[in-house]
């Protein structure tokens, strides 16, 4: 199965997925990496693995529809069947969500639906978790639909929040869990073990 990864940042989740593919754990292939950020580390990682890497931003297009058409053309050119958002900070055009219904995944650094939604990304998530007094946090892989961070959950894993945690120390522990569960979720998807019925997701062992 051909996978497209959309990323805006350093690409540590992209690297984790690539490592799992190279280990033979995921029987799939990343055929395309797209970033809205021309200096994203994720684009460098793609290029170093000879994966087609594109800087593609809605700012370069007259409308969301034109941007969506450009993305769709890239996905079709590269035979994309599954889209993985990996630190992607932009809204996915609704045309893409419709065309790839239930085939777009995202990784979020908290236990959704808690600490998700508009503006909840990066270090702010962990600052909010700590400020809330929560004693557990974690990471979530979910299906992307029209509502930000509200799609049905595929895999989640908890981490403890310690009294002396800083947002940075918590972020680091959560990121480690992200690198564990994202490849697991993608593997399940590629192996056809993920069933989505409305808001219910089952992952067969
Ligand atoms: C990660 O914290 C991830 O949860 C969020 O984006 C951040 C950066 O991801 N979605 P990456 O290192 O660029 O993969």
XYZ file of N, CA and C and ligand atoms in Angstrom:
629
model
N 0.848 -1.191 0.000
C 0.000 0.000 0.000
C 0.890 1.249 0.000
N 0.564 2.190 -0.879
C 1.337 3.438 -0.978
C 0.803 4.457 0.015
N 1.757 5.062 0.759
C 1.413 6.008 1.818
C 1.968 7.379 1.481
N 1.164 8.419 1.704
C 1.659 9.799 1.634
C 1.752 10.315 3.058
N 2.854 11.039 3.349
C 2.995 11.657 4.674
C 2.967 13.164 4.489
N 2.123 13.836 5.286
C 2.078 15.296 5.287
C 2.676 15.767 6.614
N 3.657 16.671 6.521
C 4.356 17.092 7.744
C 4.681 18.578 7.632
N 4.825 19.222 8.786
C 5.212 20.645 8.790
C 6.534 20.877 9.510
N 6.973 19.860 10.254
C 8.116 20.101 11.151
C 9.284 19.159 10.918
N 9.874 18.782 12.048
C 11.134 18.031 12.015
C 11.019 16.652 11.390
N 9.823 16.046 11.489
C 9.647 14.759 10.836
C 10.045 13.550 11.653
N 10.056 13.661 12.975
C 10.446 12.488 13.788
C 9.436 11.353 13.627
N 8.159 11.691 13.445
C 7.171 10.622 13.215
C 7.361 10.003 11.833
N 7.699 10.828 10.836
C 8.010 10.293 9.498
C 9.168 9.316 9.619
N 10.181 9.709 10.373
C 11.357 8.836 10.512
C 10.987 7.518 11.194
N 10.120 7.607 12.199
C 9.707 6.377 12.907
C 8.970 5.430 11.966
N 8.118 5.999 11.096
C 7.372 5.175 10.140
C 8.335 4.561 9.120
N 9.276 5.375 8.635
C 10.271 4.876 7.673
C 11.092 3.741 8.281
N 11.505 3.916 9.550
C 12.285 2.863 10.217
C 11.490 1.558 10.285
N 10.204 1.685 10.596
C 9.354 0.471 10.693
C 9.226 -0.191 9.317
N 9.153 0.604 8.275
C 9.078 0.040 6.909
C 10.397 -0.658 6.561
N 11.493 0.012 6.899
C 12.822 -0.577 6.561
C 13.081 -1.852 7.350
N 12.469 -1.934 8.561
C 12.630 -3.174 9.378
C 11.729 -4.288 8.837
N 10.841 -3.905 7.886
C 9.919 -4.923 7.359
C 8.676 -5.080 8.223
N 8.504 -4.182 9.187
C 7.344 -4.293 10.095
C 6.055 -3.844 9.398
N 6.200 -2.800 8.547
C 5.021 -2.289 7.822
C 5.186 -2.683 6.349
N 4.268 -3.535 5.823
C 4.369 -3.955 4.411
C 3.792 -2.884 3.473
N 4.312 -1.681 3.621
C 3.813 -0.598 2.774
C 4.995 0.242 2.315
N 4.690 1.355 1.641
C 5.767 2.176 1.082
C 5.352 3.655 1.123
N 6.245 4.502 1.622
C 5.957 5.940 1.557
C 6.380 6.415 0.164
N 5.413 6.814 -0.654
C 5.732 7.206 -2.033
C 5.725 8.724 -2.217
N 5.391 9.454 -1.126
C 5.260 10.909 -1.275
C 5.300 11.584 0.091
N 6.070 12.664 0.188
C 6.031 13.490 1.405
C 5.729 14.912 0.965
N 4.757 15.533 1.630
C 4.364 16.906 1.285
C 4.439 17.747 2.550
N 4.982 18.977 2.408
C 5.011 19.890 3.553
C 4.589 21.278 3.108
N 3.906 21.962 4.003
C 3.550 23.375 3.762
C 4.736 24.287 4.067
N 5.785 23.696 4.648
C 6.951 24.449 5.127
C 8.191 24.016 4.341
N 8.708 24.951 3.514
C 9.812 24.588 2.585
C 11.078 24.162 3.337
N 11.184 24.558 4.618
C 12.412 24.190 5.360
C 12.155 23.035 6.326
N 11.033 22.365 6.175
C 10.702 21.272 7.112
C 11.766 20.168 7.061
N 12.166 19.722 8.244
C 13.111 18.606 8.302
C 12.544 17.367 7.632
N 11.229 17.254 7.656
C 10.573 16.085 7.045
C 10.906 15.995 5.555
N 11.014 17.143 4.877
C 11.356 17.122 3.435
C 12.782 16.620 3.249
N 13.679 17.033 4.157
C 15.076 16.567 4.078
C 15.146 15.049 4.293
N 14.378 14.573 5.263
C 14.366 13.122 5.537
C 13.878 12.378 4.297
N 12.820 12.898 3.672
C 12.292 12.241 2.461
C 13.370 12.203 1.372
N 13.984 13.361 1.125
C 14.986 13.436 0.060
C 16.147 12.486 0.328
N 16.532 12.367 1.589
C 17.679 11.485 1.902
C 17.306 10.015 1.672
N 15.992 9.732 1.584
C 15.554 8.350 1.289
C 15.021 8.230 -0.137
N 15.362 9.262 -0.980
C 14.902 9.268 -2.382
C 13.379 9.138 -2.519
N 12.680 9.734 -1.561
C 11.202 9.759 -1.630
C 10.794 11.116 -2.200
N 9.922 11.132 -3.247
C 9.473 12.420 -3.803
C 8.948 13.333 -2.694
N 9.520 14.538 -2.610
C 9.214 15.460 -1.510
C 8.805 16.801 -2.102
N 7.620 17.286 -1.707
C 7.109 18.531 -2.305
C 6.780 19.562 -1.241
N 7.160 20.792 -1.536
C 6.683 21.921 -0.725
C 5.398 22.376 -1.392
N 4.292 22.217 -0.704
C 3.002 22.549 -1.325
C 2.154 23.249 -0.269
N 1.895 24.539 -0.498
C 1.166 25.309 0.522
C -0.054 25.982 -0.096
N -1.100 26.063 0.678
C -2.333 26.695 0.173
C -2.079 28.154 -0.208
N -1.026 28.738 0.390
C -0.721 30.155 0.088
C -0.371 30.341 -1.383
N 0.024 29.252 -2.060
C 0.436 29.361 -3.471
C -0.761 29.231 -4.410
N -1.966 29.063 -3.821
C -3.136 28.790 -4.688
C -4.229 29.818 -4.436
N -5.030 30.076 -5.475
C -6.074 31.113 -5.336
C -7.232 30.698 -4.423
N -7.356 29.369 -4.186
C -8.489 28.915 -3.352
C -8.145 27.575 -2.715
N -8.959 27.188 -1.728
C -8.772 25.882 -1.078
C -9.001 24.783 -2.097
N -9.968 25.002 -3.007
C -10.272 23.977 -4.014
C -9.067 23.770 -4.933
N -8.435 24.863 -5.341
C -7.266 24.738 -6.251
C -6.129 24.006 -5.542
N -5.965 24.324 -4.261
C -4.920 23.637 -3.453
C -5.261 22.152 -3.326
N -6.522 21.864 -3.058
C -6.972 20.473 -2.915
C -6.748 19.707 -4.222
N -7.060 20.361 -5.347
C -6.851 19.699 -6.653
C -5.370 19.357 -6.862
N -4.512 20.293 -6.466
C -3.057 20.058 -6.627
C -2.615 18.875 -5.763
N -3.115 18.829 -4.530
C -2.771 17.699 -3.641
C -3.310 16.385 -4.225
N -4.558 16.411 -4.686
C -5.166 15.187 -5.238
C -4.355 14.677 -6.424
N -3.880 15.629 -7.256
C -3.077 15.216 -8.425
C -1.802 14.517 -7.952
N -1.172 15.076 -6.931
C 0.050 14.446 -6.381
C -0.272 13.055 -5.831
N -1.377 12.952 -5.100
C -1.739 11.654 -4.502
C -1.989 10.629 -5.614
N -2.700 11.057 -6.659
C -2.981 10.124 -7.760
C -1.702 9.720 -8.495
N -0.847 10.719 -8.765
C 0.429 10.441 -9.458
C 1.256 9.397 -8.717
N 1.165 9.419 -7.387
C 2.013 8.528 -6.575
C 1.223 7.363 -5.989
N 0.036 7.114 -6.567
C -0.756 5.937 -6.195
C -1.069 5.846 -4.714
N -1.321 7.004 -4.106
C -1.512 7.040 -2.643
C -2.849 6.422 -2.246
N -2.770 5.492 -1.259
C -3.999 4.858 -0.753
C -4.261 5.242 0.697
N -3.210 5.713 1.388
C -3.349 6.077 2.805
C -2.558 7.362 3.036
N -3.156 8.295 3.755
C -2.490 9.563 4.061
C -2.221 9.624 5.559
N -0.965 9.891 5.936
C -0.610 9.996 7.359
C -0.152 11.420 7.639
N -0.914 12.134 8.482
C -0.472 13.461 8.918
C 0.512 13.240 10.056
N 1.695 13.820 9.930
C 2.733 13.593 10.950
C 3.324 14.941 11.330
N 2.715 15.588 12.300
C 3.165 16.934 12.655
C 2.765 17.905 11.556
N 1.572 17.702 10.993
C 1.075 18.598 9.934
C 0.173 19.626 10.585
N 0.505 20.913 10.386
C -0.158 21.966 11.170
C -1.277 22.688 10.414
N -1.582 22.222 9.211
C -2.585 22.936 8.415
C -3.873 22.117 8.304
N -4.959 22.820 7.973
C -6.265 22.171 7.800
C -6.221 21.331 6.521
N -6.736 20.133 6.567
C -6.831 19.292 5.365
C -8.096 19.713 4.602
N -7.968 20.083 3.329
C -9.154 20.508 2.576
C -10.262 19.459 2.620
N -11.499 19.902 2.717
C -12.618 18.954 2.869
C -12.729 18.037 1.645
N -12.298 18.525 0.483
C -12.349 17.684 -0.729
C -11.460 16.446 -0.548
N -10.311 16.654 0.117
C -9.374 15.527 0.369
C -9.999 14.565 1.374
N -10.636 15.122 2.421
C -11.247 14.274 3.463
C -12.351 13.423 2.855
N -13.118 14.031 1.940
C -14.190 13.259 1.280
C -13.603 12.147 0.403
N -12.601 12.537 -0.416
C -12.051 11.572 -1.385
C -11.332 10.421 -0.684
N -10.716 10.756 0.503
C -9.951 9.747 1.258
C -10.642 9.448 2.585
N -11.988 9.409 2.551
C -12.769 9.124 3.758
C -12.234 7.895 4.485
N -11.958 8.084 5.803
C -11.473 6.970 6.653
C -10.118 6.436 6.224
N -9.395 7.142 5.381
C -8.031 6.727 4.966
C -7.020 7.834 5.227
N -7.335 8.718 6.191
C -6.384 9.754 6.616
C -6.196 9.612 8.125
N -4.944 9.457 8.546
C -4.653 9.294 9.983
C -3.890 10.512 10.485
N -4.003 10.752 11.788
C -3.223 11.826 12.421
C -2.737 11.331 13.773
N -1.607 11.880 14.201
C -1.074 11.576 15.536
C -1.199 12.849 16.362
N -1.767 12.702 17.572
C -1.943 13.877 18.426
C -1.278 13.581 19.775
N -0.527 14.540 20.325
C 0.233 14.278 21.565
C -0.585 14.425 22.851
N -1.794 13.832 22.871
C -2.600 13.825 24.105
C -3.631 12.701 23.970
N -4.363 12.472 25.070
C -5.375 11.397 25.052
C -6.705 11.992 24.580
N -6.892 12.089 23.265
C -8.137 12.655 22.733
C -9.329 11.855 23.261
N -10.523 12.478 23.434
C -10.828 13.857 23.010
C -10.294 14.948 23.951
N -9.645 14.513 25.055
C -9.113 15.557 25.953
C -7.944 16.271 25.270
N -7.787 17.552 25.573
C -6.618 18.332 25.140
C -6.402 18.258 23.632
N -7.528 18.386 22.920
C -7.449 18.423 21.457
C -8.223 19.620 20.936
N -8.282 19.740 19.635
C -9.064 20.804 19.013
C -8.206 21.999 18.620
N -8.886 23.002 18.096
C -8.210 24.174 17.508
C -7.167 24.748 18.469
N -5.998 24.992 17.955
C -4.971 25.661 18.769
C -4.238 24.733 19.705
N -4.720 23.484 19.827
C -4.028 22.538 20.733
C -3.005 21.737 19.935
N -1.796 22.277 19.843
C -0.741 21.545 19.150
C 0.601 21.914 19.787
N 1.594 21.078 19.531
C 2.947 21.351 20.042
C 2.980 21.450 21.567
N 3.870 22.317 22.051
C 4.137 22.397 23.500
C 2.897 22.877 24.273
N 2.012 23.560 23.590
C 0.811 24.087 24.291
C -0.035 22.951 24.845
N -0.021 21.828 24.137
C -0.802 20.686 24.633
C -0.281 20.287 26.011
N 1.032 20.164 26.114
C 1.640 19.677 27.367
C 1.554 20.714 28.488
N 1.655 21.979 28.121
C 1.462 23.041 29.127
C 0.047 22.944 29.726
N -0.927 22.727 28.850
C -2.326 22.652 29.287
C -2.575 21.405 30.138
N -1.972 20.306 29.736
C -2.127 19.054 30.503
C -1.573 19.254 31.913
N -0.381 19.813 32.005
C 0.252 20.012 33.323
C -0.568 20.999 34.155
N -1.005 22.074 33.521
C -1.794 23.088 34.254
C -3.117 22.505 34.762
N -3.598 21.469 34.068
C -4.902 20.884 34.462
C -4.754 19.982 35.686
N -3.507 19.634 36.018
C -3.320 18.712 37.149
C -3.532 17.259 36.783
N -3.697 16.976 35.506
C -3.889 15.574 35.075
C -2.671 14.745 35.478
N -2.895 13.509 35.866
C -1.756 12.646 36.263
C -1.387 11.669 35.146
N -2.228 11.628 34.098
C -1.863 10.844 32.915
C -2.063 11.671 31.646
N -1.206 11.430 30.675
C -1.400 11.977 29.346
C -1.074 10.846 28.371
N -0.721 11.204 27.149
C -0.398 10.133 26.213
C -0.466 10.613 24.783
N -0.611 9.672 23.857
C -0.682 10.003 22.427
C -1.842 9.229 21.805
N -2.386 9.824 20.750
C -3.554 9.220 20.083
C -3.358 9.222 18.569
N -3.673 8.102 17.941
C -3.784 8.059 16.470
C -5.270 8.015 16.162
N -5.726 8.948 15.322
C -7.153 8.979 15.022
C -7.393 9.180 13.527
N -8.607 8.832 13.124
C -9.046 9.086 11.745
C -9.307 10.577 11.610
N -8.874 11.177 10.518
C -9.102 12.609 10.288
C -10.426 12.793 9.555
N -11.298 13.620 10.201
C -12.542 13.980 9.489
C -12.658 15.501 9.536
N -13.836 16.005 9.284
C -13.971 17.458 9.135
C -13.742 18.223 10.436
N -13.895 17.523 11.553
C -13.740 18.232 12.827
C -12.328 18.017 13.402
N -11.626 19.087 13.647
C -10.241 19.066 14.121
C -10.047 18.135 15.331
N -9.214 17.098 15.187
C -8.876 16.208 16.308
C -10.077 15.449 16.877
N -11.188 15.398 16.145
C -12.379 14.723 16.682
C -12.695 13.413 15.987
N -11.874 13.004 15.054
C -12.166 11.742 14.353
C -12.035 10.554 15.289
N -12.634 9.415 14.955
C -12.577 8.233 15.834
C -11.137 7.765 16.079
N -10.919 7.266 17.290
C -9.573 6.879 17.735
C -9.215 5.493 17.187
N -7.976 5.356 16.696
C -7.486 4.036 16.233
C -6.649 3.379 17.331
N -5.654 4.110 17.836
C -4.808 3.584 18.935
C -4.494 4.747 19.883
N -4.472 4.444 21.191
C -4.011 5.432 22.176
C -3.077 4.728 23.153
N -2.142 5.478 23.713
C -1.280 4.905 24.764
C -0.989 5.986 25.798
N -1.048 5.603 27.079
C -0.892 6.563 28.164
C 0.576 6.721 28.571
N 0.878 7.915 29.123
C 2.138 8.090 29.871
C 1.771 8.771 31.183
N 2.581 8.562 32.237
C 2.344 9.247 33.518
C 2.755 10.709 33.395
N 2.061 11.565 34.135
C 2.513 12.953 34.292
C 3.054 13.053 35.725
N 4.344 13.387 35.854
C 4.962 13.431 37.188
C 4.889 14.846 37.746
N 4.861 14.960 39.081
C 4.737 16.307 39.691
C 5.829 17.276 39.237
N 7.032 16.725 38.959
C 8.130 17.635 38.561
C 8.258 17.749 37.038
N 7.244 17.261 36.327
C 7.315 17.357 34.861
C 7.256 18.812 34.397
N 8.048 19.100 33.373
C 7.876 20.367 32.649
C 7.169 20.024 31.337
N 6.612 21.006 30.630
C 6.012 20.690 29.331
C 7.007 19.964 28.418
N 8.271 20.356 28.512
C 9.304 19.748 27.652
C 9.568 18.286 28.029
N 9.630 18.006 29.336
C 9.927 16.609 29.737
C 8.735 15.706 29.413
N 7.535 16.253 29.566
C 6.333 15.480 29.227
C 6.273 15.263 27.710
N 6.564 16.331 26.951
C 6.524 16.240 25.473
C 7.470 15.152 24.979
N 8.622 15.063 25.628
C 9.633 14.088 25.209
C 9.127 12.659 25.415
N 8.475 12.419 26.576
C 7.966 11.056 26.877
C 6.803 10.724 25.942
N 5.972 11.746 25.660
C 4.828 11.501 24.769
C 5.317 11.221 23.351
N 6.348 11.953 22.916
C 6.869 11.756 21.558
C 7.387 10.328 21.365
N 7.998 9.798 22.424
C 8.496 8.408 22.342
C 7.326 7.454 22.086
N 6.201 7.720 22.770
C 5.004 6.879 22.583
C 4.420 7.079 21.187
N 4.467 8.328 20.688
C 4.000 8.575 19.310
C 4.754 7.684 18.324
N 6.043 7.605 18.490
C 6.898 6.836 17.561
C 6.641 5.340 17.669
N 5.981 4.941 18.748
C 5.632 3.534 18.941
C 4.264 3.227 18.309
N 3.277 4.085 18.601
C 1.903 3.722 18.215
C 1.572 4.120 16.776
N 2.272 5.146 16.227
C 1.928 5.520 14.843
C 2.290 4.386 13.874
N 3.517 3.849 13.942
C 3.820 2.699 13.072
C 2.872 1.515 13.300
N 2.465 1.308 14.562
C 1.531 0.195 14.844
C 0.190 0.433 14.130
N -0.288 1.668 14.197
C -1.586 1.997 13.579
C -1.496 1.861 12.062
N -0.387 2.340 11.493
C -0.219 2.290 10.035
C -0.071 0.839 9.574
N 0.651 0.055 10.366
C 0.797 -1.382 10.048
C -0.570 -2.053 10.006
N -1.394 -1.772 11.018
C -2.746 -2.364 11.081
C -3.557 -1.948 9.856
N -3.442 -0.706 9.489
C -4.193 -0.183 8.330
C -3.747 -0.876 7.048
N -2.410 -0.923 6.862
C -1.859 -1.520 5.627
C -2.233 -2.998 5.534
N -2.303 -3.665 6.704
C -2.656 -5.098 6.721
C -4.163 -5.321 6.712
N -4.911 -4.247 6.528
C -6.372 -4.407 6.422
C -7.053 -4.810 7.705
N -6.419 -4.505 8.873
C -6.990 -4.933 10.167
C -7.778 -3.818 10.853
N -7.923 -2.669 10.168
C -8.669 -1.568 10.799
C -10.023 -1.459 10.099
N -11.107 -1.586 10.931
C -12.453 -1.442 10.382
C -13.076 -0.180 10.974
N -13.583 0.703 10.098
C -14.210 1.940 10.577
C -15.689 1.886 10.206
N -16.531 1.901 11.274
C -17.988 1.954 11.018
C -18.540 3.173 11.757
N -18.741 4.251 10.990
C -19.181 5.497 11.629
C -18.088 5.989 12.563
N -18.401 6.139 13.838
C -17.389 6.614 14.773
C -16.714 5.465 15.509
N -17.083 4.234 15.119
C -16.501 3.067 15.820
C -15.356 2.506 14.975
N -14.201 2.330 15.619
C -13.038 1.730 14.937
C -12.673 0.441 15.673
N -12.527 -0.637 14.894
C -12.001 -1.863 15.525
C -10.692 -2.218 14.820
N -9.711 -2.609 15.642
C -8.412 -3.035 15.095
C -8.253 -4.502 15.444
N -8.280 -5.354 14.406
C -8.152 -6.795 14.668
C -6.702 -7.124 15.034
N -6.554 -8.109 15.911
C -5.186 -8.476 16.340
C -4.421 -9.090 15.167
C 4.536 15.916 17.452
O 4.448 16.292 18.809
C 3.211 15.389 17.000
O 2.428 14.904 18.064
C 2.528 16.562 16.437
O 3.566 17.267 15.776
C 4.741 17.161 16.593
C 6.008 17.112 15.758
O 6.016 15.926 15.026
N 1.450 16.168 15.593
P 7.308 15.505 14.118
O 8.508 15.412 15.042
O 7.515 16.582 13.078
O 6.911 14.175 13.553
